[in-house]
Short mmCIF file of C-alpha atoms in Angstrom, two decimals:
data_model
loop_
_atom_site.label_atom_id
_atom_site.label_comp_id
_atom_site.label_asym_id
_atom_site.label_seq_id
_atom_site.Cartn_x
_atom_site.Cartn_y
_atom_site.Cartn_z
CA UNK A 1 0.00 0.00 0.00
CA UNK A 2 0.94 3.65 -0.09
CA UNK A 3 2.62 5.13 2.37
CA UNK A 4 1.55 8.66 3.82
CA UNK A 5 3.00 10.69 6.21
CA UNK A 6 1.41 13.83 8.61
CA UNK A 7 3.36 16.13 10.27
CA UNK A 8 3.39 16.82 13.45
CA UNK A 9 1.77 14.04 14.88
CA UNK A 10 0.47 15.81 17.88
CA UNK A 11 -0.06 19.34 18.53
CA UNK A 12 -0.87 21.69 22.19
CA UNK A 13 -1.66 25.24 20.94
CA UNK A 14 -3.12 27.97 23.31
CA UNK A 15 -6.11 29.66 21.65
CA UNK A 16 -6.32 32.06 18.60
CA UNK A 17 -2.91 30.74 16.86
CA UNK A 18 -2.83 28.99 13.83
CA UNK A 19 -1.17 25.48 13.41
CA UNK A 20 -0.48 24.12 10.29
CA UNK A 21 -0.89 20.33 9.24
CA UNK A 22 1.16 18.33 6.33
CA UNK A 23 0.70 15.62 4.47
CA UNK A 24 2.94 14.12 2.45
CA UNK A 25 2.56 11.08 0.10
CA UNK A 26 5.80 9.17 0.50
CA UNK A 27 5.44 6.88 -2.35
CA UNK A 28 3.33 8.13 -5.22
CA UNK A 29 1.55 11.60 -6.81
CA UNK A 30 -1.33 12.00 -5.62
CA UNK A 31 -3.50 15.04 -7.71
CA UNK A 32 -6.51 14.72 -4.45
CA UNK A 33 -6.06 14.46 -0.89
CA UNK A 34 -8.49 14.54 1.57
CA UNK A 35 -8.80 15.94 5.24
CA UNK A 36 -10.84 14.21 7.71
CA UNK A 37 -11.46 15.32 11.54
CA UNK A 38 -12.64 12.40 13.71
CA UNK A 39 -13.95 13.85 17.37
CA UNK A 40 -13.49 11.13 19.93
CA UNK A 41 -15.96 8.50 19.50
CA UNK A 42 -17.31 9.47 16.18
CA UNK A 43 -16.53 8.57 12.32
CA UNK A 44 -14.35 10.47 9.87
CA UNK A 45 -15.89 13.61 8.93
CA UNK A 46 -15.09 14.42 5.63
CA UNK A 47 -13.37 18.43 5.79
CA UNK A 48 -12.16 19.00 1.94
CA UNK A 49 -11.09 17.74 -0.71
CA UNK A 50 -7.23 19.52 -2.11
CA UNK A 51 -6.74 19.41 -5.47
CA UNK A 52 -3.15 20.06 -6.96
CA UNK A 53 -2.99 23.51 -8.47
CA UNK A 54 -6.13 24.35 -8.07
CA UNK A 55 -8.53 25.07 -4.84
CA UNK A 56 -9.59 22.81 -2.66
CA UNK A 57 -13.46 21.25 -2.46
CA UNK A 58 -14.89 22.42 1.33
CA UNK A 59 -17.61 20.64 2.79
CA UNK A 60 -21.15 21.96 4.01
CA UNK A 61 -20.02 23.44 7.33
CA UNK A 62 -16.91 23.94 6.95
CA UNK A 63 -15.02 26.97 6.95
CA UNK A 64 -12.81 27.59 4.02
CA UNK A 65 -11.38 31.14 6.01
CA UNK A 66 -10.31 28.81 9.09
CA UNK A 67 -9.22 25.79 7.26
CA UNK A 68 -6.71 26.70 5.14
CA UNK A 69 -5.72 24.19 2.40
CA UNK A 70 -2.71 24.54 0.07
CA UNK A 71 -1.88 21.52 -2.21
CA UNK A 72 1.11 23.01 -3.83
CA UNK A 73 2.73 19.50 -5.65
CA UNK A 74 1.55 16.27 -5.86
CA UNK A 75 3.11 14.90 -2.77
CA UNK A 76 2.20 17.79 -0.21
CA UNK A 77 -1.16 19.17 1.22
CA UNK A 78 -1.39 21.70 4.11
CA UNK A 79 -3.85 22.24 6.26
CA UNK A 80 -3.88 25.45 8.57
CA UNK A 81 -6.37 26.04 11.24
CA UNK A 82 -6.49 29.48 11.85
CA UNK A 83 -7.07 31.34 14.90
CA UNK A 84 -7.70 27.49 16.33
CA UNK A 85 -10.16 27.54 19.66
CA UNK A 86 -10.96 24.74 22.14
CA UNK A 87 -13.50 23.38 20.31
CA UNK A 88 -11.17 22.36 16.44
CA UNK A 89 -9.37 20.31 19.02
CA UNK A 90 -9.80 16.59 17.70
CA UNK A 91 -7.54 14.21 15.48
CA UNK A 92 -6.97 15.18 11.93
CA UNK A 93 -5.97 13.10 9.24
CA UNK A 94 -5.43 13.05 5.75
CA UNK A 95 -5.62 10.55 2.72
CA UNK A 96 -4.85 10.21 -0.99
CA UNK A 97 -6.07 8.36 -3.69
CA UNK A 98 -2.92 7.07 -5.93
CA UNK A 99 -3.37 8.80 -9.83
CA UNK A 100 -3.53 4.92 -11.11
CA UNK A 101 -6.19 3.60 -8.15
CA UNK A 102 -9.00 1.78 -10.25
CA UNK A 103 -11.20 2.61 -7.67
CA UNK A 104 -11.48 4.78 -4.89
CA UNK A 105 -9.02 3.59 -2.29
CA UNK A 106 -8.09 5.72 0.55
CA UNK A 107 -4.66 5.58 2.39
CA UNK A 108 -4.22 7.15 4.89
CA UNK A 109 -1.48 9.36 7.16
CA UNK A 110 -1.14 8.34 11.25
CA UNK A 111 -2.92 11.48 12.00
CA UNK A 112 -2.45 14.89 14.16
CA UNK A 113 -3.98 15.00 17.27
CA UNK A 114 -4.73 19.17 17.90
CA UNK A 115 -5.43 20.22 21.10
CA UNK A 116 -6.28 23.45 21.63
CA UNK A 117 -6.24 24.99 25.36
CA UNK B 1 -30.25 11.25 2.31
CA UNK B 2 -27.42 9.05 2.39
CA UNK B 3 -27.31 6.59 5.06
CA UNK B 4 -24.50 3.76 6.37
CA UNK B 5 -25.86 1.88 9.41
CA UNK B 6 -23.33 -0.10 11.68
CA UNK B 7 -24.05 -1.51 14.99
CA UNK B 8 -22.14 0.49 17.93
CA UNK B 9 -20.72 -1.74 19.83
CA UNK B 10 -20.40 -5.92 19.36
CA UNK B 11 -18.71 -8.10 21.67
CA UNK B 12 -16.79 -11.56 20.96
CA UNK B 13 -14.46 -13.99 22.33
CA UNK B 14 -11.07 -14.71 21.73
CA UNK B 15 -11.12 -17.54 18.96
CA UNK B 16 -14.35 -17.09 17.86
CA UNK B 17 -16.23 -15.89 15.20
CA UNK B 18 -17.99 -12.16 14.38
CA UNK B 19 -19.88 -10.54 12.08
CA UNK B 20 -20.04 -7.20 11.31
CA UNK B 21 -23.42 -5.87 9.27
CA UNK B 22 -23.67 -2.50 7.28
CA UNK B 23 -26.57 -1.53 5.58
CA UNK B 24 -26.34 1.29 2.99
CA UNK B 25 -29.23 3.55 1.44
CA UNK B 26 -27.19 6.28 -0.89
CA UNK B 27 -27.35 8.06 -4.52
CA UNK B 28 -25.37 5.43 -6.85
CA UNK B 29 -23.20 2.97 -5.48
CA UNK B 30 -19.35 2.26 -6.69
CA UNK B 31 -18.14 0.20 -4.23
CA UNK B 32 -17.95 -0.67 -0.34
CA UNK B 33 -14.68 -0.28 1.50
CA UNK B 34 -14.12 -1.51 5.58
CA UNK B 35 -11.51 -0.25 7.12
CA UNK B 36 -9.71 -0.94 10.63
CA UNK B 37 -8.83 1.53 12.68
CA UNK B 38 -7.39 1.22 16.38
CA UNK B 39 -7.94 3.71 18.84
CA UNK B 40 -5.88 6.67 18.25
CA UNK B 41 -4.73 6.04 15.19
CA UNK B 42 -5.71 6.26 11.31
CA UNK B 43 -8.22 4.00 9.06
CA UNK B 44 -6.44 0.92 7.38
CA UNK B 45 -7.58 -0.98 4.60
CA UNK B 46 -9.22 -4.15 5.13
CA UNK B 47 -11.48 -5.03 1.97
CA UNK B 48 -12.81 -3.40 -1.23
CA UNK B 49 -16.53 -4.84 -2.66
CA UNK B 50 -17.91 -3.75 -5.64
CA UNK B 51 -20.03 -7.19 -6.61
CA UNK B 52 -22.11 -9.35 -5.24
CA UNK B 53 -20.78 -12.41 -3.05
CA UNK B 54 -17.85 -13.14 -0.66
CA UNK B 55 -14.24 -11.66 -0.66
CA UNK B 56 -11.50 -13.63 1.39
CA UNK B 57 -9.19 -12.73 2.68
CA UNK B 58 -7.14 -14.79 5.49
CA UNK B 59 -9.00 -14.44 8.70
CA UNK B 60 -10.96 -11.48 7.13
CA UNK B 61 -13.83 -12.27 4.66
CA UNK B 62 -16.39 -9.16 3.40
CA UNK B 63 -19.47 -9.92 2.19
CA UNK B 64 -21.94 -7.51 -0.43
CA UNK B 65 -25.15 -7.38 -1.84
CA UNK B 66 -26.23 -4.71 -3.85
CA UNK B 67 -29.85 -5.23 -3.98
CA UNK B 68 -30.63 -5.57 -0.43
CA UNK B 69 -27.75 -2.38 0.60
CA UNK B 70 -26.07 -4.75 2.60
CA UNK B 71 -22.63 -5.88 3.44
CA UNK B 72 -20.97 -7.81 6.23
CA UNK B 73 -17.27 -8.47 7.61
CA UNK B 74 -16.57 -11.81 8.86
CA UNK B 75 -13.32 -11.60 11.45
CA UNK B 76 -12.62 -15.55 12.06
CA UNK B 77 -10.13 -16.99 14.82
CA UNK B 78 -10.51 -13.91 16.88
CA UNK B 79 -7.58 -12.15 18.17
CA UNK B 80 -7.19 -9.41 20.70
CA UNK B 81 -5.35 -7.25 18.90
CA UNK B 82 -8.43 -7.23 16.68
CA UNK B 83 -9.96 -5.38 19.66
CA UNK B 84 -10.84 -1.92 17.03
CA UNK B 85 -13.58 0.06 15.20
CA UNK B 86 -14.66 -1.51 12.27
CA UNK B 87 -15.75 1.46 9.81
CA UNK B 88 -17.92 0.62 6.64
CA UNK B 89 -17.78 3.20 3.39
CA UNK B 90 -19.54 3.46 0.86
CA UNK B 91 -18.51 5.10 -2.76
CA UNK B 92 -21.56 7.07 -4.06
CA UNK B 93 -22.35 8.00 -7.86
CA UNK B 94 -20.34 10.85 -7.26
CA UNK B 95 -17.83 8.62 -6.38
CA UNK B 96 -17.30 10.34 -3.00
CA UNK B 97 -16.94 8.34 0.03
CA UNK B 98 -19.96 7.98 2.62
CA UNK B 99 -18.49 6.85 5.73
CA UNK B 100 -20.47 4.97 9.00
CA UNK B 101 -19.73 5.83 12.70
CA UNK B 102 -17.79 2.65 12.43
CA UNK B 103 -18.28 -0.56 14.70
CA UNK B 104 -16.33 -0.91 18.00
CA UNK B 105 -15.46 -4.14 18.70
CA UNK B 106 -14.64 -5.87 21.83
CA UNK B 107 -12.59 -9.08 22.20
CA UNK B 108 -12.71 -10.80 25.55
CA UNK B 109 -10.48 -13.78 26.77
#
């Protein structure tokens, strides 16, 4: 399988800074990624979908102005969360689909836990 | 809407035998993906269904059937490090994944 990478893998802010979130795919070129937040508990929740060279895809709800997404190659997405408060802490994680997948497999990075005091 | 439907929480003993049921109502369907993930870490890949009848897989076999929305994993020879969620996905006509609140499963001694 692919192999993606997220940096950092944890993350203790104080509120209103940003932190910023990379993934990398290791392995392949990958035109899409995708960020998903997963509160504790819960499933992924789909965020946006970063396209290379282009902008990204946000989903109902989410903020494009606080989640910043850059996808500026095919190996590296960043996400920012701007001005992050208590409540954006939870575990984010990326994914990309290879440019040869037949079908719509996900792998995915280990993951950034943000907590946000 | 689109819907996945997973039971919460299922139980089993070390050794034995589970199965894990998703039923799917969404626009289009491309496929059916379960994925593994352990607590505090990320999804991984278990199975990918896009016609009817069994897929197997070593301990792991994934079931689907189209016409009645439904799928199933079968985890055989239960181990306790397969103590996870179990998370069933669905690929829609817009070929965007529709993801359950996943399955957390349980193995006891």
């Amino acid at each position: 399988g692919a192999v993606v990478s997220q940096h950092p893998s944890w993350v203790i802010c104080k509120s209103g800074t940003s932190v910023k979130i990379e993934c990398r795919s290791l392995d392949f070129q990958a035109t899409t990624m995708f960020w998903y937040r997963q509160f504790p508990k819960q499933s992924l929740m789909l965020m946006a979908t970063s396209n290379e060279g282009s902008k990204a895809t946000y989903e109902q709800g989410v903020e494009k102005d606080k989640f910043l997404i850059n996808h500026a190659s095919l190996t590296l997405s960043t996400l920012t969360v701007t001005s992050a408060h208590p409540e954006d802490s939870s575990f984010y994680i990326c994914s990309v689909t290879p440019l040869a997948a037949s079908y719509n497999e996900q792998f995915f990075g280990p993951g950034t836990r943000l907590t946000v005091l | 809407g689109q819907n996945i439907d997973q039971p919460t929480e299922m139980t089993a003993t070390e050794g034995a035998i589970v199965q894990i049921n998703c039923t799917y109502q969404t626009s289009g369907f491309n496929g059916l993906f379960w994925y593994q993930q352990h607590a505090g870490e990320a999804p991984t890949f278990l199975s990918y269904n896009v016609l009817d009848g069994l897929e197997e897989k070593g301990r792991f076999s994934s079931f689907l059937s189209r016409s009645k929305g439904y799928s199933y994993l079968l985890l055989k020879e239960l181990q306790m490090k397969d103590s996870a969620s179990y998370l069933c996905a669905v690929v829609d006509s817009n070929y965007q994944l529709i993801w359950g609140a996943g399955t957390k499963l349980i193995i006891k001694p």
